Amino acid sequence: RQTRQYEMLVRVRAFGKAHQDRFAEGGEGSRAFTTVGAALAEVDAFNGGKQTARRESRQTKRGAKHVLTAQLRRVAHSARVIAKTVPDADAKFPLPTRQSDTALLQAGLLFVKEVGPMKDAFMRCGLPPTFAEELQQAVAVFEQAGAEGLRDALDLIITRAPDLAVD
């Protein structure tokens, strides 16, 4: 419904531009077409801003996913080294078999929980003293980026819901 209204206004604006010679400058018709054009410019700016925000949100999430994946691999690799002296240490840090966002987040939360008691062993493997905090931060950023993406998706659904209504 909103899309049809928007498209109608675009046609009105195009008509006004194509036939502007038929309307007196400063006249009522000319002012009406100017008003329609200004309203469409506002709608286009608003929609452009939403699309830019959505794109930036996806880029942020992609970056956060990359950082978290790298952190998880670093911890899992170190856990395999630790397992040579501490039995089953690597079993506590399984990398997800699927790279879905949910699997990655669950692995990150598990790693954060399990890494605390073994922090010294990981540092002996060469991880920096701040690695646990960095891992926790990577999980939090990825979780937040996912929540923003979900909010964007819900906003899109809510925005389009009137178009989906059956008349």
Backbone as numpy.savetxt, mean C-alpha at the origin, in Angstrom:
# Nx Ny Nz CAx CAy CAz Cx Cy Cz
-23.37 5.07 -11.04 -24.20 6.26 -11.04 -23.33 7.51 -11.04
-22.36 7.56 -10.11 -21.47 8.71 -10.06 -20.62 8.78 -11.33
-20.22 7.62 -11.83 -19.43 7.58 -13.05 -20.25 8.13 -14.22
-21.50 7.74 -14.30 -22.36 8.24 -15.39 -22.52 9.75 -15.28
-22.69 10.25 -14.08 -22.84 11.70 -13.89 -21.55 12.42 -14.29
-20.44 11.86 -13.88 -19.14 12.45 -14.24 -18.97 12.48 -15.76
-19.27 11.36 -16.40 -19.13 11.29 -17.86 -20.06 12.28 -18.56
-21.25 12.48 -18.03 -22.17 13.45 -18.59 -21.58 14.86 -18.49
-20.99 15.18 -17.34 -20.39 16.51 -17.17 -19.19 16.71 -18.10
-18.44 15.63 -18.34 -17.32 15.71 -19.28 -17.87 16.03 -20.69
-18.97 15.40 -21.06 -19.58 15.67 -22.37 -20.09 17.12 -22.44
-20.67 17.60 -21.34 -21.15 18.99 -21.30 -19.97 19.95 -21.47
-18.88 19.67 -20.76 -17.70 20.54 -20.88 -17.18 20.52 -22.32
-17.11 19.33 -22.92 -16.62 19.20 -24.30 -17.54 19.97 -25.26
-18.84 19.87 -25.04 -19.80 20.60 -25.87 -19.55 22.10 -25.74
-19.38 22.56 -24.52 -19.15 23.99 -24.29 -17.89 24.47 -24.98
-16.84 23.66 -24.95 -15.59 24.06 -25.63 -15.76 24.05 -27.15
-16.44 23.02 -27.64 -16.62 22.90 -29.09 -17.51 24.00 -29.66
-18.44 24.50 -28.85 -19.42 25.48 -29.34 -19.33 26.80 -28.59
-18.18 27.14 -28.07 -18.07 28.35 -27.27 -18.38 29.61 -28.09
-18.21 29.54 -29.40 -18.52 30.70 -30.23 -20.03 30.99 -30.26
-20.85 30.06 -29.85 -22.30 30.24 -29.85 -22.81 30.88 -28.55
-21.93 31.00 -27.58 -22.33 31.56 -26.28 -21.57 32.86 -26.06
-22.30 33.89 -25.71 -21.70 35.20 -25.49 -20.73 35.13 -24.32
-19.56 35.73 -24.52 -18.56 35.75 -23.45 -19.13 36.53 -22.27
-19.07 35.90 -21.08 -19.62 36.53 -19.89 -21.11 36.30 -19.73
-21.72 35.66 -20.72 -23.15 35.38 -20.65 -23.42 34.20 -19.73
-24.71 33.96 -19.51 -25.13 32.91 -18.58 -24.64 31.53 -19.03
-24.76 31.21 -20.31 -24.30 29.92 -20.83 -22.80 29.75 -20.66
-22.05 30.79 -20.98 -20.60 30.75 -20.85 -20.19 30.53 -19.39
-20.86 31.22 -18.48 -20.56 31.07 -17.04 -20.90 29.65 -16.58
-21.99 29.08 -17.10 -22.37 27.72 -16.71 -21.31 26.71 -17.15
-20.81 26.87 -18.39 -19.76 25.95 -18.86 -18.47 26.13 -18.06
-18.17 27.36 -17.67 -16.99 27.61 -16.84 -17.14 26.93 -15.48
-18.34 27.00 -14.90 -18.61 26.36 -13.62 -18.46 24.84 -13.72
-19.00 24.27 -14.81 -18.88 22.82 -15.01 -17.40 22.44 -15.15
-16.66 23.22 -15.92 -15.22 22.94 -16.11 -14.45 23.01 -14.80
-14.77 24.00 -13.97 -14.08 24.14 -12.68 -14.42 22.98 -11.76
-15.69 22.56 -11.76 -16.09 21.43 -10.92 -15.37 20.16 -11.36
-15.29 19.94 -12.66 -14.59 18.75 -13.16 -13.10 18.79 -12.82
-12.51 19.98 -12.86 -11.10 20.11 -12.50 -10.88 19.71 -11.04
-11.81 20.09 -10.18 -11.71 19.72 -8.76 -11.84 18.21 -8.58
-12.80 17.61 -9.28 -12.99 16.16 -9.19 -11.75 15.43 -9.70
-11.22 15.90 -10.83 -10.02 15.27 -11.40 -8.83 15.40 -10.45
-8.68 16.55 -9.81 -7.57 16.74 -8.86 -7.74 15.81 -7.66
-8.96 15.69 -7.18 -9.22 14.81 -6.04 -8.92 13.36 -6.40
-9.42 12.90 -7.53 -9.17 11.52 -7.96 -7.70 11.27 -8.23
-7.03 12.26 -8.81 -5.59 12.12 -9.07 -4.82 11.98 -7.76
-5.22 12.75 -6.75 -4.57 12.65 -5.44 -4.77 11.29 -4.81
-5.98 10.73 -4.96 -6.25 9.40 -4.41 -5.42 8.34 -5.13
-5.31 8.47 -6.44 -4.52 7.50 -7.21 -3.05 7.60 -6.84
-2.56 8.81 -6.66 -1.16 9.00 -6.26 -0.92 8.38 -4.89
-1.84 8.61 -3.97 -1.71 8.04 -2.62 -1.72 6.51 -2.68
-2.60 5.95 -3.51 -2.65 4.49 -3.66 -1.35 3.94 -4.21
-0.81 4.62 -5.23 0.45 4.18 -5.84 1.59 4.26 -4.83
1.65 5.35 -4.07 2.70 5.50 -3.05 2.55 4.44 -1.97
1.32 4.12 -1.61 1.07 3.08 -0.61 1.59 1.73 -1.10
1.32 1.42 -2.37 1.81 0.15 -2.93 3.34 0.12 -2.96
3.96 1.24 -3.30 5.42 1.30 -3.34 6.01 1.14 -1.94
5.37 1.77 -0.97 5.83 1.64 0.42 5.73 0.19 0.87
4.62 -0.45 0.55 4.43 -1.84 0.94 5.46 -2.74 0.26
5.70 -2.50 -1.02 6.69 -3.29 -1.75 8.08 -3.14 -1.12
8.44 -1.92 -0.77 9.73 -1.68 -0.13 9.81 -2.34 1.24
8.73 -2.24 2.01 8.69 -2.86 3.34 8.78 -4.38 3.22
8.13 -4.94 2.21 8.18 -6.39 1.99 9.60 -6.83 1.66
10.28 -6.05 0.84 11.66 -6.36 0.47 12.57 -6.34 1.70
12.43 -5.31 2.52 13.26 -5.19 3.73 12.98 -6.35 4.68
11.70 -6.66 4.91 11.36 -7.75 5.83 11.87 -9.09 5.31
11.71 -9.33 4.03 12.20 -10.58 3.45 13.71 -10.71 3.64
14.44 -9.64 3.41 15.90 -9.66 3.60 16.26 -9.94 5.06
15.52 -9.31 5.98 15.77 -9.52 7.41 15.51 -10.98 7.79
14.40 -11.53 7.31 14.06 -12.92 7.64 15.11 -13.88 7.08
15.56 -13.64 5.87 16.59 -14.51 5.29 17.89 -14.43 6.09
18.24 -13.24 6.52 19.48 -13.05 7.29 19.39 -13.82 8.62
18.25 -13.73 9.29 18.07 -14.43 10.57 18.03 -15.95 10.33
17.31 -16.40 9.32 17.21 -17.83 9.03 18.57 -18.41 8.68
19.36 -17.67 7.90 20.71 -18.15 7.55 21.58 -18.26 8.81
21.52 -17.26 9.65 22.29 -17.29 10.89 21.80 -18.43 11.79
20.49 -18.70 11.81 19.95 -19.80 12.63 20.50 -21.14 12.15
20.70 -21.29 10.83 21.30 -22.54 10.32 22.73 -22.68 10.81
23.45 -21.58 10.90 24.82 -21.63 11.42 24.78 -21.98 12.90
23.89 -21.37 13.64 23.76 -21.63 15.08 23.37 -23.09 15.33
22.58 -23.67 14.43 22.11 -25.05 14.59 23.26 -26.06 14.59
24.42 -25.66 14.12 25.58 -26.55 14.14 26.05 -26.81 15.57
25.76 -25.86 16.45 26.16 -26.02 17.85 24.96 -26.10 18.80
23.83 -25.56 18.40 22.61 -25.59 19.20 21.57 -26.38 18.40
21.28 -27.60 18.82 20.36 -28.44 18.05 19.00 -27.78 17.83
18.49 -27.92 16.64 17.17 -27.43 16.23 17.00 -25.91 16.30
18.07 -25.18 16.38 17.94 -23.72 16.40 17.32 -23.23 15.10
17.63 -23.88 14.00 17.08 -23.44 12.72 15.59 -23.76 12.58
15.12 -24.74 13.32 13.70 -25.12 13.25 12.79 -24.02 13.79
13.33 -23.15 14.63 12.54 -22.05 15.20 12.38 -20.89 14.21
13.13 -20.93 13.11 13.14 -19.81 12.17 12.92 -20.28 10.73
11.78 -20.90 10.47 11.50 -21.37 9.11 11.07 -20.21 8.20
11.68 -20.15 7.05 11.22 -19.16 6.08 9.88 -19.62 5.50
9.00 -18.70 5.21 7.71 -19.12 4.66 7.89 -19.76 3.28
7.13 -20.82 3.03 7.23 -21.48 1.72 6.51 -20.67 0.66
5.48 -19.92 1.06 4.79 -19.02 0.14 5.19 -17.59 0.48
5.26 -16.76 -0.52 5.64 -15.36 -0.29 4.42 -14.44 -0.18
3.31 -14.99 0.30 2.13 -14.13 0.49 2.41 -13.15 1.63
1.69 -12.07 1.62 1.87 -11.07 2.67 1.57 -11.64 4.05
0.54 -12.46 4.12 0.16 -13.05 5.40 1.25 -13.98 5.91
1.77 -14.84 5.03 2.83 -15.77 5.44 4.07 -15.02 5.88
4.40 -13.97 5.16 5.58 -13.18 5.50 5.41 -12.48 6.84
4.24 -11.93 7.08 3.98 -11.26 8.35 4.00 -12.26 9.50
3.39 -13.42 9.31 3.39 -14.44 10.37 4.82 -14.89 10.68
5.63 -15.08 9.65 7.02 -15.47 9.88 7.75 -14.36 10.63
7.51 -13.12 10.24 8.17 -12.00 10.92 7.80 -11.94 12.39
6.52 -12.11 12.68 6.08 -12.10 14.08 6.69 -13.26 14.87
6.77 -14.44 14.24 7.38 -15.59 14.89 8.87 -15.33 15.15
9.58 -14.82 14.17 11.01 -14.55 14.33 11.25 -13.55 15.46
10.43 -12.51 15.52 10.58 -11.50 16.58 10.42 -12.16 17.95
9.45 -13.04 18.05 9.19 -13.73 19.33 10.35 -14.66 19.70
10.86 -15.40 18.73 11.87 -16.43 19.01 13.29 -15.89 19.10
13.56 -14.74 18.54 14.94 -14.25 18.47 15.46 -13.74 19.82
14.57 -13.26 20.67 14.99 -12.67 21.95 15.91 -13.54 22.79
15.51 -14.77 23.11 16.35 -15.61 23.96 17.68 -16.02 23.30
17.76 -15.90 21.99 18.97 -16.33 21.28 19.77 -15.16 20.71
19.49 -13.97 21.18 20.10 -12.77 20.61 21.63 -12.83 20.62
22.19 -13.27 21.71 23.67 -13.34 21.80 24.24 -14.30 20.76
23.59 -15.43 20.55 24.07 -16.40 19.56 24.04 -15.79 18.16
23.01 -15.03 17.87 22.93 -14.37 16.56 24.02 -13.32 16.42
24.31 -12.61 17.47 25.37 -11.60 17.41 26.72 -12.27 17.21
26.92 -13.46 17.79 28.18 -14.19 17.56 28.31 -14.63 16.09
27.18 -14.73 15.41 27.19 -15.07 13.97 27.44 -13.84 13.10
27.59 -12.70 13.72 27.90 -11.51 12.95 26.77 -10.52 12.78
25.60 -10.82 13.32 24.51 -9.85 13.22 24.78 -8.69 14.18
24.41 -7.49 13.79 24.67 -6.33 14.66 23.83 -6.39 15.93
24.25 -5.70 16.96 23.51 -5.70 18.22 22.07 -5.20 18.08
21.82 -4.44 17.04 20.48 -3.86 16.84 19.60 -4.72 15.92
20.06 -5.91 15.53 19.32 -6.70 14.54 17.90 -7.04 14.99
17.72 -7.33 16.28 16.38 -7.71 16.77 15.43 -6.52 16.67
15.92 -5.35 17.01 15.10 -4.15 16.90 14.81 -3.82 15.44
15.81 -4.03 14.57 15.61 -3.79 13.15 14.57 -4.75 12.58
14.60 -5.99 13.03 13.62 -6.98 12.59 12.23 -6.58 13.07
12.14 -6.19 14.32 10.85 -5.77 14.87 10.31 -4.55 14.12
11.19 -3.63 13.78 10.80 -2.44 13.03 10.33 -2.83 11.63
11.04 -3.75 10.98 10.65 -4.19 9.63 9.27 -4.84 9.65
9.00 -5.63 10.68 7.67 -6.26 10.81 6.60 -5.18 11.00
6.87 -4.22 11.87 5.89 -3.17 12.15 5.61 -2.32 10.90
6.65 -1.98 10.15 6.47 -1.18 8.94 5.67 -1.96 7.91
5.99 -3.24 7.74 5.27 -4.07 6.77 3.81 -4.23 7.18
3.59 -4.44 8.47 2.21 -4.59 8.97 1.43 -3.31 8.74
2.05 -2.17 9.01 1.39 -0.87 8.80 1.11 -0.64 7.32
2.06 -0.97 6.47 1.86 -0.79 5.02 0.72 -1.67 4.54
0.61 -2.87 5.08 -0.50 -3.75 4.71 -1.83 -3.20 5.17
-1.85 -2.61 6.35 -3.09 -2.02 6.86 -3.51 -0.84 6.00
-2.54 -0.04 5.55 -2.85 1.09 4.67 -3.40 0.59 3.35
-2.80 -0.47 2.84 -3.30 -1.05 1.59 -4.72 -1.56 1.74
-5.02 -2.16 2.87 -6.38 -2.65 3.13 -7.35 -1.48 3.22
-6.94 -0.41 3.89 -7.80 0.77 3.98 -8.06 1.35 2.58
-7.01 1.40 1.74 -7.18 1.89 0.37 -8.17 1.02 -0.40
-8.05 -0.28 -0.24 -8.95 -1.20 -0.95 -10.39 -1.00 -0.46
-10.56 -0.86 0.85 -11.91 -0.64 1.39 -12.48 0.70 0.91
-11.64 1.73 0.87 -12.09 3.02 0.36 -12.56 2.90 -1.08
-11.81 2.15 -1.88 -12.19 1.96 -3.27 -13.52 1.22 -3.38
-13.71 0.20 -2.57 -14.96 -0.55 -2.59 -16.12 0.35 -2.17
-15.92 1.12 -1.11 -16.97 2.01 -0.62 -17.29 3.08 -1.66
-16.26 3.60 -2.33 -16.46 4.61 -3.35 -17.27 4.06 -4.51
-17.00 2.82 -4.88 -17.68 2.22 -6.02 -18.99 1.54 -5.66
-19.28 1.39 -4.39 -20.49 0.68 -3.96 -21.76 1.25 -4.58
-21.93 2.57 -4.67 -23.17 3.08 -5.29 -23.30 2.62 -6.75
-22.19 2.45 -7.47 -22.24 2.00 -8.85 -22.69 0.54 -8.94
-22.49 -0.22 -7.86 -22.83 -1.64 -7.87 -24.28 -1.90 -7.48
-24.95 -0.88 -6.99 -26.34 -1.05 -6.55 -27.23 -1.42 -7.73
-28.14 -2.32 -7.47 -29.09 -2.74 -8.51 -30.33 -1.87 -8.41
-30.69 -1.27 -9.54 -31.86 -0.38 -9.55 -33.13 -1.17 -9.74
